Coordinates of C-alpha atoms and ligand atoms in Angstrom, one line a residue:
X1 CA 18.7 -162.1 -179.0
X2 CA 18.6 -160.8 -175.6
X3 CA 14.9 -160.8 -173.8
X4 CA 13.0 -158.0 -173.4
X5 CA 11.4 -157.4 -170.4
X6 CA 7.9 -154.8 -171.1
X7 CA 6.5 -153.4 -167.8
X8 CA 2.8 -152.3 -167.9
X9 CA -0.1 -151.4 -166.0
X10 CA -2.7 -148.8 -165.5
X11 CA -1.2 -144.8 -165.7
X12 CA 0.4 -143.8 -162.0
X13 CA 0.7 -147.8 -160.8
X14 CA 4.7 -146.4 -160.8
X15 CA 5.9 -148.3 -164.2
X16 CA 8.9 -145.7 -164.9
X17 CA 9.8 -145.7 -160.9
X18 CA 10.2 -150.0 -161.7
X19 CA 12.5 -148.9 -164.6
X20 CA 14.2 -146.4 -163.0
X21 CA 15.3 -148.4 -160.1
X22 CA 16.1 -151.7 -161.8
X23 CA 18.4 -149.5 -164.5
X24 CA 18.8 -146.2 -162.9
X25 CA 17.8 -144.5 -165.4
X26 CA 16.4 -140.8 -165.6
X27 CA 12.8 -141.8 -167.4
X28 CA 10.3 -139.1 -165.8
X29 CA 8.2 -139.6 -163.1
X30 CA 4.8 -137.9 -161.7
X31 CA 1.8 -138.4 -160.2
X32 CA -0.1 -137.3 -163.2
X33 CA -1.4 -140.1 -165.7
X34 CA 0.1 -140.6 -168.7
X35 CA 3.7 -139.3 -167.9
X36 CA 4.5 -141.2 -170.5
X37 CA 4.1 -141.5 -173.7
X38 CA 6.4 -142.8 -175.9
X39 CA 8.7 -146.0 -174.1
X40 CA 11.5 -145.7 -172.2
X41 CA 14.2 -148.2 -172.3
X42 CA 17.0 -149.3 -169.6
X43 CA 19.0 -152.0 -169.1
X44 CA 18.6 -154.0 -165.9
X45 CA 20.5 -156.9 -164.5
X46 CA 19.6 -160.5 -162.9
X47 CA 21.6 -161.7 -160.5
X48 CA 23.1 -165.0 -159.8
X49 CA 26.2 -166.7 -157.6
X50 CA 28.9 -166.3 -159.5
X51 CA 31.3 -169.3 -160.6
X52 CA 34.4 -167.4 -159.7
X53 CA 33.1 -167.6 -156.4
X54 CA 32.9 -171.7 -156.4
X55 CA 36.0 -172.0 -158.5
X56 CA 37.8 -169.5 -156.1
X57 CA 39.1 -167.5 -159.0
X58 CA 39.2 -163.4 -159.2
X59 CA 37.5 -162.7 -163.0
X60 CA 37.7 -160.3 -165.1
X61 CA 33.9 -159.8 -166.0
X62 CA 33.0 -158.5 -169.9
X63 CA 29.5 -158.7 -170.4
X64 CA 28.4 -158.5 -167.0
X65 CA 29.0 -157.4 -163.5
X66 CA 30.4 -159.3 -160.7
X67 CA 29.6 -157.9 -157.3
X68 CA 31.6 -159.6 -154.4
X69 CA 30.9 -162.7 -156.0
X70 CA 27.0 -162.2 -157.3
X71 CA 27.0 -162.3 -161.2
X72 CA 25.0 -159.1 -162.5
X73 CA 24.0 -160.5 -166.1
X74 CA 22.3 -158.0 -168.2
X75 CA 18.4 -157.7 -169.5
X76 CA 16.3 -154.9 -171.4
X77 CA 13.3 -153.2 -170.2
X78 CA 10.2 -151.7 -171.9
X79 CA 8.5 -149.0 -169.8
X80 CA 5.2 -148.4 -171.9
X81 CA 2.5 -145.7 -171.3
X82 CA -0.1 -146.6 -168.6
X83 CA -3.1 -148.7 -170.7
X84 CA -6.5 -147.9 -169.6
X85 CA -9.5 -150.5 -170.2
X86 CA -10.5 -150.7 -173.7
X87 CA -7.1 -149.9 -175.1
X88 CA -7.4 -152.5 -177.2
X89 CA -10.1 -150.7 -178.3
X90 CA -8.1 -147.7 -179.1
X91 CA -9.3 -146.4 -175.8
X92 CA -6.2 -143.6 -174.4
X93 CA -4.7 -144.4 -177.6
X94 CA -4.4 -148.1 -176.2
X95 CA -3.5 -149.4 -180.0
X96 CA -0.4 -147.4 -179.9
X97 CA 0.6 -148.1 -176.6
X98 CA -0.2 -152.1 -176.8
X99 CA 1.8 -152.0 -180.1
X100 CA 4.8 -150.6 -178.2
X101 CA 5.1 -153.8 -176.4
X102 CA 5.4 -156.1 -180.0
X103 CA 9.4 -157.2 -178.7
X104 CA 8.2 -158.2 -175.9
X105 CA 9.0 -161.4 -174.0
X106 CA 7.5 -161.3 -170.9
X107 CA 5.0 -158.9 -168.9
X108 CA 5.4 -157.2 -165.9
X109 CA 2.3 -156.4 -164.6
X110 CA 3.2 -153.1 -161.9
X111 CA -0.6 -153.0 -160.1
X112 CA -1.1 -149.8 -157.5
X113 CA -1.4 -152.2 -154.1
X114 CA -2.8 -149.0 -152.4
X115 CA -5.7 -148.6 -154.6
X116 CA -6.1 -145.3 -154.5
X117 CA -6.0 -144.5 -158.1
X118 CA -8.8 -145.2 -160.2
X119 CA -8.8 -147.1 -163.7
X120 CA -7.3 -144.1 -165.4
X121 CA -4.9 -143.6 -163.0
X122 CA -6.6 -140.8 -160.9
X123 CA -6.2 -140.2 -157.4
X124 CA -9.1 -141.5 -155.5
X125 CA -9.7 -142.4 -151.6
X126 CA -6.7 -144.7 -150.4
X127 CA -8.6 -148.5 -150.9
X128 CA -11.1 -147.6 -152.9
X129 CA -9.9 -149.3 -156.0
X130 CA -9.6 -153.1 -155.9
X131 CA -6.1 -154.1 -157.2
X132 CA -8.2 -157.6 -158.6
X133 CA -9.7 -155.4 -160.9
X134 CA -7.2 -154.0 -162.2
X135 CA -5.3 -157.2 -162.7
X136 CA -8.2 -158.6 -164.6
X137 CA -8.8 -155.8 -166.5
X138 CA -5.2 -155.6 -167.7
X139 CA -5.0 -159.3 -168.7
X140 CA -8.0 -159.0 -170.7
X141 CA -6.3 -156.0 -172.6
X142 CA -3.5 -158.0 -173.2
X143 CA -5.5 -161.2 -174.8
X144 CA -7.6 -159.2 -176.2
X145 CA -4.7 -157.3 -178.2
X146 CA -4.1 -160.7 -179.7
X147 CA -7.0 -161.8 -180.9
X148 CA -7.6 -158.4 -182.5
X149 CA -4.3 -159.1 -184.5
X150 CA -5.7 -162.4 -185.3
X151 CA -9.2 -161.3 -186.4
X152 CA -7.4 -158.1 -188.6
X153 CA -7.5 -158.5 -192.1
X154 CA -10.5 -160.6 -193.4
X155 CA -10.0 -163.7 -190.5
X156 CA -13.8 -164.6 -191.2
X157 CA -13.5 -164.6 -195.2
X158 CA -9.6 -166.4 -194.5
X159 CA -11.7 -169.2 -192.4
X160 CA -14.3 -170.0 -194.8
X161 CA -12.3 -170.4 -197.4
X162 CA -9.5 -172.5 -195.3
X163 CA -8.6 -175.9 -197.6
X164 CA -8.2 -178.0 -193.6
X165 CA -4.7 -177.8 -194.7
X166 CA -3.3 -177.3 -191.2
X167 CA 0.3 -175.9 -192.3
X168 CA -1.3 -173.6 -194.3
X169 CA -3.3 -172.1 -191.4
X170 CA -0.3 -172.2 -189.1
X171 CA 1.6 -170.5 -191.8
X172 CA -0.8 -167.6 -192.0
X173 CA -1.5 -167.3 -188.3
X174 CA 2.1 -166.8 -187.8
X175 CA 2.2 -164.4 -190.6
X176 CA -0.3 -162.6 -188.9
X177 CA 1.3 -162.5 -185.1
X178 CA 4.9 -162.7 -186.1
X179 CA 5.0 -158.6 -185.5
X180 CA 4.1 -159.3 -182.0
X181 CA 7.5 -161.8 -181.4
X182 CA 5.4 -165.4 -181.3
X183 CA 6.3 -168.1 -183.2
X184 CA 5.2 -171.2 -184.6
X185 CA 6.1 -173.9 -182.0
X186 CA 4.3 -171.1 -179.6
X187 CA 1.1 -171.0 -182.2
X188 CA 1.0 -174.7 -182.3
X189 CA 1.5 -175.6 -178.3
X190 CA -1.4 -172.9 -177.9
X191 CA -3.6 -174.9 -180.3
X192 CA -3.0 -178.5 -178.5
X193 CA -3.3 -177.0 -174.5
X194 CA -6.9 -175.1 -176.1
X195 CA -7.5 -178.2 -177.8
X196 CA -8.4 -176.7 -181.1
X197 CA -5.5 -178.6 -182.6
X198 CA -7.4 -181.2 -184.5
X199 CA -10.7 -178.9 -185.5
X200 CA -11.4 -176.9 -188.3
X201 CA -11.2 -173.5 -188.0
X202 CA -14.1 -172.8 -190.3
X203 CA -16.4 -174.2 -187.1
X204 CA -14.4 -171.9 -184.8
X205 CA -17.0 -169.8 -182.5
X206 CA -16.4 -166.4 -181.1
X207 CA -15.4 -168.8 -177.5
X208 CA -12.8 -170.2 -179.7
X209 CA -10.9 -167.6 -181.0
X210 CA -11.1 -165.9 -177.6
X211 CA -9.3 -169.2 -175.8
X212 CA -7.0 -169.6 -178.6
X213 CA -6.0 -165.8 -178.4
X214 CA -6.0 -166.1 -174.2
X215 CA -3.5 -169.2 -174.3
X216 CA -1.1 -167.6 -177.1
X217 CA -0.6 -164.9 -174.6
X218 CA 0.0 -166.7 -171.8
X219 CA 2.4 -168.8 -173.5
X220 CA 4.4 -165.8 -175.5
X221 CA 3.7 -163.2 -173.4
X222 CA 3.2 -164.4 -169.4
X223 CA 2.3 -161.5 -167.2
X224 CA 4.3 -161.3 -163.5
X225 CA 1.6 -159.7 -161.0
X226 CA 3.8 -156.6 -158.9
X227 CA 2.5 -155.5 -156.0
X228 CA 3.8 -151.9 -156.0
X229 CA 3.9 -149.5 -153.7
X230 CA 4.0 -152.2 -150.8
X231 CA 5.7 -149.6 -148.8
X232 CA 2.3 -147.8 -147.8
X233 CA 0.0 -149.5 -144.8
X234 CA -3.1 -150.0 -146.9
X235 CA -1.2 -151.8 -149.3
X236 CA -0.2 -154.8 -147.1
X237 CA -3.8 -154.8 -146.1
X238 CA -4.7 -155.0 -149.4
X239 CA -2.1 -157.6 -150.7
X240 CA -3.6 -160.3 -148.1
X241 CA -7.1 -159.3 -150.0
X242 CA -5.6 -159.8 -153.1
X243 CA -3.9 -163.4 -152.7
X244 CA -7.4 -164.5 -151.4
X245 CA -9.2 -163.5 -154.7
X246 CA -6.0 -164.8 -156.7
X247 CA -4.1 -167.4 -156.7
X248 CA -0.9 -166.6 -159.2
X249 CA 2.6 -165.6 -158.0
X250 CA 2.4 -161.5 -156.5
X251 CA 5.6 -160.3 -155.5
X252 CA 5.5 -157.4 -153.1
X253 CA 7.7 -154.3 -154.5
X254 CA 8.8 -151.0 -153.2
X255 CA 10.4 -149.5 -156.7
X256 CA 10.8 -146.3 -154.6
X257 CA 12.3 -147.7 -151.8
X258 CA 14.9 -149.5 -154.5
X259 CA 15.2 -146.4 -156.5
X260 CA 16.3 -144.6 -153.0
X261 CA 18.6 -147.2 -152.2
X262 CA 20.5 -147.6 -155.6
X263 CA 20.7 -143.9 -155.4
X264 CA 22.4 -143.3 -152.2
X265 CA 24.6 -146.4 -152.9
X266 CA 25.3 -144.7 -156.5
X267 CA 26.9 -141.4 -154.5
X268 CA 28.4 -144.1 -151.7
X269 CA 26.3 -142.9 -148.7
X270 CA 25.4 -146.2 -148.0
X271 CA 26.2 -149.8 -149.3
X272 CA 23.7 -151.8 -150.7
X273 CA 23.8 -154.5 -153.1
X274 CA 20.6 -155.0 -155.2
X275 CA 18.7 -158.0 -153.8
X276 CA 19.5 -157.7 -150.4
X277 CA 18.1 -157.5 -147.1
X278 CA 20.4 -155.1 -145.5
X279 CA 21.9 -151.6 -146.5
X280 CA 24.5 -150.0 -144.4
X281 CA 24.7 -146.7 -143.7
X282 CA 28.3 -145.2 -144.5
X283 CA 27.9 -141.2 -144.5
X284 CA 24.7 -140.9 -141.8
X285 CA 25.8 -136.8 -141.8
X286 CA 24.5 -136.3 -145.3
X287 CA 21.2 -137.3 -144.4
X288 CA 18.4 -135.3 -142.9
X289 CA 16.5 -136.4 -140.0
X290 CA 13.4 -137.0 -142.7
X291 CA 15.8 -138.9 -144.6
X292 CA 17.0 -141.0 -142.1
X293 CA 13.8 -142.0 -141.0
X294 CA 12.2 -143.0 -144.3
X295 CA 15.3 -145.3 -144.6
X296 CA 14.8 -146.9 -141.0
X297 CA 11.5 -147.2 -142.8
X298 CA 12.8 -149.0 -145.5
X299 CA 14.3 -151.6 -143.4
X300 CA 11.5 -152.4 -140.8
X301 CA 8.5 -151.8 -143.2
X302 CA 10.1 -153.4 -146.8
X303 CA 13.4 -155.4 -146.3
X304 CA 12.4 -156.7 -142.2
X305 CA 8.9 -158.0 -143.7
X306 CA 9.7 -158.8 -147.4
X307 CA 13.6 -159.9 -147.3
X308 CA 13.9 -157.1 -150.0
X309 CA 12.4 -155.1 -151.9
X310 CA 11.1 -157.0 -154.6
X311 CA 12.9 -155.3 -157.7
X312 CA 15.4 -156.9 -157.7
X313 CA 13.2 -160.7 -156.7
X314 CA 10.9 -159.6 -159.9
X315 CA 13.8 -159.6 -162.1
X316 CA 15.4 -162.8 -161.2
X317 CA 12.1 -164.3 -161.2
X318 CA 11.2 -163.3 -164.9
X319 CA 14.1 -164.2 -166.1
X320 CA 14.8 -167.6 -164.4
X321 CA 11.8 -169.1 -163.4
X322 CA 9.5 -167.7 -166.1
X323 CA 11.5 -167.4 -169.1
X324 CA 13.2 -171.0 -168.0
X325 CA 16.9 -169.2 -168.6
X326 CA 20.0 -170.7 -167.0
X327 CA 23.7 -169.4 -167.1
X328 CA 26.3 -170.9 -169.2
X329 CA 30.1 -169.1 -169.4
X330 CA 32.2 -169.6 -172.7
X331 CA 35.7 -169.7 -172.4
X332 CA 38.8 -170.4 -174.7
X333 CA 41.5 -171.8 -172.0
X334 CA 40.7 -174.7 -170.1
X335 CA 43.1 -173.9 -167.4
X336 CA 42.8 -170.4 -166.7
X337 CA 39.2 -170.5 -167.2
X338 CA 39.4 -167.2 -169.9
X339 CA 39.4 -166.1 -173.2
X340 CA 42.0 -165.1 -175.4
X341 CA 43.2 -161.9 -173.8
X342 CA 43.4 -163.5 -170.5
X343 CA 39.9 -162.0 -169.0
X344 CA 39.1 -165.2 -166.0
X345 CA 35.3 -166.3 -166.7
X346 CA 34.7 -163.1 -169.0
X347 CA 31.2 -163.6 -170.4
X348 CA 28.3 -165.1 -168.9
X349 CA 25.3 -165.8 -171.1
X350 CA 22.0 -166.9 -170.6
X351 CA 19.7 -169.6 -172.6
X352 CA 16.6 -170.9 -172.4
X353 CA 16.5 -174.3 -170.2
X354 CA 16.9 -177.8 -172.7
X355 CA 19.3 -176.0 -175.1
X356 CA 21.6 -178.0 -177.1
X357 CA 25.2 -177.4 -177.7
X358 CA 25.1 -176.8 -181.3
X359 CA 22.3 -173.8 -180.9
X360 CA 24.1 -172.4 -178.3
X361 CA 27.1 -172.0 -180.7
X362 CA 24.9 -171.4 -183.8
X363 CA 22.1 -168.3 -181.7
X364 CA 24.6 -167.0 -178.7
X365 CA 28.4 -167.4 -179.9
X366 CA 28.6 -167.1 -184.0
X367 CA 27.1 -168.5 -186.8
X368 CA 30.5 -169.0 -188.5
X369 CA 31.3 -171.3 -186.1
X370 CA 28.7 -173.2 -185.5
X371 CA 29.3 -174.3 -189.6
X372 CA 33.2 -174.9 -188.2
X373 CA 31.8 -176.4 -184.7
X374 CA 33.7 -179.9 -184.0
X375 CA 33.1 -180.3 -180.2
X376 CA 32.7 -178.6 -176.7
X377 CA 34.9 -179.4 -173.8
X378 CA 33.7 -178.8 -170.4
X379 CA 35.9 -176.7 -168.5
X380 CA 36.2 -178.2 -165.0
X381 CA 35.5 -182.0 -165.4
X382 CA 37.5 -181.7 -169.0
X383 CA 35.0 -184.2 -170.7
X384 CA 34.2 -183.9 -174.3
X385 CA 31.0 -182.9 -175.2
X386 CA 28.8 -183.5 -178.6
X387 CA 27.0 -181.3 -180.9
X388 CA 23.6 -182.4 -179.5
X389 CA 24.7 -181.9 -175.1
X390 CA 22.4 -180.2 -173.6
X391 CA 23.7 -177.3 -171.6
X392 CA 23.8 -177.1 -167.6
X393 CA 23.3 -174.7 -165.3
X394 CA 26.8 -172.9 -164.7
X395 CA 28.4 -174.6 -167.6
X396 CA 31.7 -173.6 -168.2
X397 CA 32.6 -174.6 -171.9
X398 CA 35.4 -174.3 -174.2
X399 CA 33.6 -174.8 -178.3
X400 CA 36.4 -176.3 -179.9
X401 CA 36.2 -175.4 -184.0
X402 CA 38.0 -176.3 -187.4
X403 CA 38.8 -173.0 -188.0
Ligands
LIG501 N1 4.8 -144.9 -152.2 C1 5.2 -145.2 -153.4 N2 5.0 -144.5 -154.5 C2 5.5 -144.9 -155.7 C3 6.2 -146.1 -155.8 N3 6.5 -146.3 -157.1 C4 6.0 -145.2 -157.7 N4 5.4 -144.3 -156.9 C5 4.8 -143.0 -157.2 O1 3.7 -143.2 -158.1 C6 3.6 -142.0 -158.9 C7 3.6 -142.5 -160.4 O2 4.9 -143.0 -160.7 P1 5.4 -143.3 -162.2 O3 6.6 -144.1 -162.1 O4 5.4 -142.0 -162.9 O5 4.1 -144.1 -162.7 P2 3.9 -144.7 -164.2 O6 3.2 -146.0 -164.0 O7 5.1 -144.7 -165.0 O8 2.8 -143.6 -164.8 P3 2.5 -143.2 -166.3 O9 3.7 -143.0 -167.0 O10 1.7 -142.0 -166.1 O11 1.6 -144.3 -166.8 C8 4.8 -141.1 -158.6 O12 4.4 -140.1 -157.7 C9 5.8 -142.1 -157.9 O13 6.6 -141.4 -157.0 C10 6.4 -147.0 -154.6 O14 6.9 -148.0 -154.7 N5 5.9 -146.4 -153.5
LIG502 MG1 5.6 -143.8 -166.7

C-alpha cells in the first residue's frame, strides 16, 4: 500500500501550487477561495542517494527515478479544498472536504506565512492574520473530525451499555474509524499515551473523549507545519514570530518558486534537480528581464537563505522522518545486482522502520511467495537471512522461495 500524502489548509494558503510543484501537475490555481473543490491527485517523489551510486553500478531504474545518482522513489498526494474553522461542523461544506482526506497517512499542513488572507481565505492587509492561528485552528479541525466519527452513531448509549470487555470496545472503535485508515495497534497506543487504557469508558467525560480523539490523530494522522509563501518579506518576518509561539518542526517553502523551477527545467532552460540549492541557467535568451530577475530572486531570497526551497525538504521529511520509512531494493541475481531481465538495482521500495523480512515479502513483494518464502540473501555481504530479519536501511536482498 503506498502512503498517501493529503495536503491541507485554509482556501488560498497555495495547497494546489504544493501539488503542482512536487508532481507537476496541471491542478488549477487562483487567488480566489475554494479553487477547489473536489481533490486533486499527483504523484510526487522522495529522494534519497542512490545505491548504484555506492556500488558504482549504472541501473536500470523500474519503479523509480535515478537522477545522477539521487534515487526519486514515488509517493501520492491529496490536494483537498481549503477547510475553514468549523468544518467539522459542516462549516464550507467542511464534512465533505474532511472526508476527502479518509486515505490519508500523513498531513501537510500549507499555512499562508504572509498572513494576509483571512480565515476564509480572503485577501486582507499583508500581516494582519497570525499564521499561529491558523495552525491551531486547523489542528483542532482535524481532532475534532475524529472525535465526531467517534461520537456518530449512539457513542453515549454504546458506552452505557459497554460489558468492560476491553476487545469488544476496541473492536467497535475500530469499526467506527476504520474509514478514516487507523487501525487497532494505532487505537490501542492512543489509549495507553492518554492513559485511558485501564478505565472504563462508561466514566469517560467530555475531556476524555476529546484527548483520546487529539492523540489518535496525532498518531494516524501527524500534521507537517509549511511555511508557504516564504518567498515574500513579511513572511520571514513572520516565520521568526511563529517559531516563538510554536515549538514543532516549520519548514520554510516557496511552492511557487519550485513550480517555476521544475518548469523551466521541464522545457531545459535551466537545470535543476529537485532538492537543490543551485539551478543553472542554460538558455538565459528565453527569459525576460522580469523573468530573470525573479529567478536571481529565487536564489538570494529562497535557496541562498533556506538551502532550497522546501518542497522538496517537506517531502523527504514526511516520508522519512515522519512516517519512519527506509529504502530496501529487491533483486533476483546476487552478482549483477538485478532482476530477471537484467534491469541493475530495478525497484526500490520503501517500508516502515522495524519491518521483518517475512512482511516485507508477504505486504510489498507477493503474497504467493511469502506462503513459498524459504530465505533472503543479502546481496553485498551474501549472508543468509531468516524469516523474522529485520530490514536495513539500503538493503539489497535477494527472497529466495520454493517455488
Ligand atoms: N508568493 C507566493 N504565492 C503563492 C505561493 N504558493 C501559492 N501562491 C499563490 O497563492 C494563491 C492561491 O494558490 P492555490 O494553490 O490556488 O491555493 P489553494 O490553497 O489550493 O486554494 P483553494 O483551492 O482555494 O483552497 C495563488 O495566487 C498562488 O499563485 C508561494 O509559494 N508564493
Ligand atoms: Mg486548491
Amino acid at each position: 500500500m503506498k502512503l498517501i500524502i493529503g495536503i491541507i489548509g485554509k482556501p488560498s494558503s497555495g495547497k494546489s501550487t504544493f501539488l503542482n510543484a512536487s508532481c507537476l501537475t496541471n491542478a488549477k490555481v487562483s487567488e480566489l477561495p475554494f479553487t477547489t473543490i473536489t481533490p486533486n491527485k499527483g504523484i510526487a517523489y522522495v529522494k534519497t542517494n542512490c545505491m548504484c551510486q555506492k556500488l558504482n553500478l549504472e541501473d536500470n531504474p523500474q519503479n523509480s527515478l535515478c537522477i545522477e545518482g539521487n534515487r526519486f522513489i514515488p509517493i501520492n498526494l491529496l490536494d483537498v479544498a481549503g477547510l475553514v474553522p468549523d468544518a467539522h461542523k459542516g462549516k464550507g461544506l467542511g464534512n465533505k472536504f474532511l472526508n476527502d482526506l479518509s486515505t490519508a497517512d500523513i498531513l501537510l499542513h500549507i499555512l499562508d506565512i504572509t498572513g494576509s488572507l483571512d480565515k476564509s481565505g480572503n485577501l486582507v492587509m499583508e500581516g494582519e492574520n497570525d499564521p499561529y492561528e491558523d495552525v491551531i485552528f486547523l489542528e483542532e479541525e482535524i481532532n475534532l473530525w475524529f472525535k465526531e466519527i467517534i461520537e456518530r452513531e449512539d457513542w453515549n448509549k454504546f458506552i452505557k451499555s459497554f460489558s468492560r470487555e476491553k476487545r469488544e470496545f476496541i473492536d467497535e472503535l475500530h469499526k467506527r474509524l476504520s474509514g478514516i485508515k487507523v487501525n487497532k495497534k494505532e487505537i490501542l497506543l492512543a489509549l495507553k499515551e492518554t492513559n485511558l487504557e485501564e478505565t472504563n469508558p462508561n466514566e469517560w467525560n467530555e475531556k476524555d473523549l476529546y484527548h483520546f480523539s487529539k492523540k489518535l490523530r496525532e498518531i494516524s494522522k501527524p500534521i507537517i507545519i509549511i511555511a508557504n509563501k516564504i518567498d515574500k518579506e513579511i513572511g520571514r518576518e513572520n516565520l521568526k514570530k511563529l517559531k516563538e509561539k510554536y515549538s514543532g518542526p516549520i519548514i520554510p517553502c516557496s511552492a511557487l518558486a519550485e513550480y517555476y523551477l521544475r518548469k523551466y527545467h521541464e522545457d531545459k532552460l535551466i537545470k535543476y534537480l529537485p532538492g537543490s540549492s543551485s539551478f543553472e541557467i542554460l538558455q538565459p535568451d528565453k527569459f525576460s528581464v522580469g523573468e530573470l530577475e525573479a529567478l536571481n530572486n529565487i536564489k538570494s531570497k529562497i535557496l541562498d537563505r533556506y538551502k532550497d526551497t522546501g518542497v522538496q525538504k517537506t517531502l523527504n521529511y514526511s516520508i522519512f522522518e515522519i512516517a519512519n520509512q527506509i529504502c530496501v531494493y529487491p533483486v533476483s541475481d546476487l552478482n549483477s545486482f538485478s532482476d530477471n531481465n537484467g534491469n541493475v538495482l530495478p525497484d526500490v521500495m520503501l517500508v516502515k522502520k522495524g519491518t521483518l523480512l517475512r512482511d516485507f515479502v508477504r505486504e510489498k513483494i507477493h503474497t504467493d511467495l511469502a506462503n513459498h518464502f524459504m530465505f533472503g540473501i543479502n546481496a553485498i555481504t551474501k549472508k543468509r537471512l531468516g524469516e523474522n530479519y529485520e530490514l536495513q536501511h539500503n538493503d539489497i536482498i535477494k527472497v529466495v522461495t520454493s517455488k
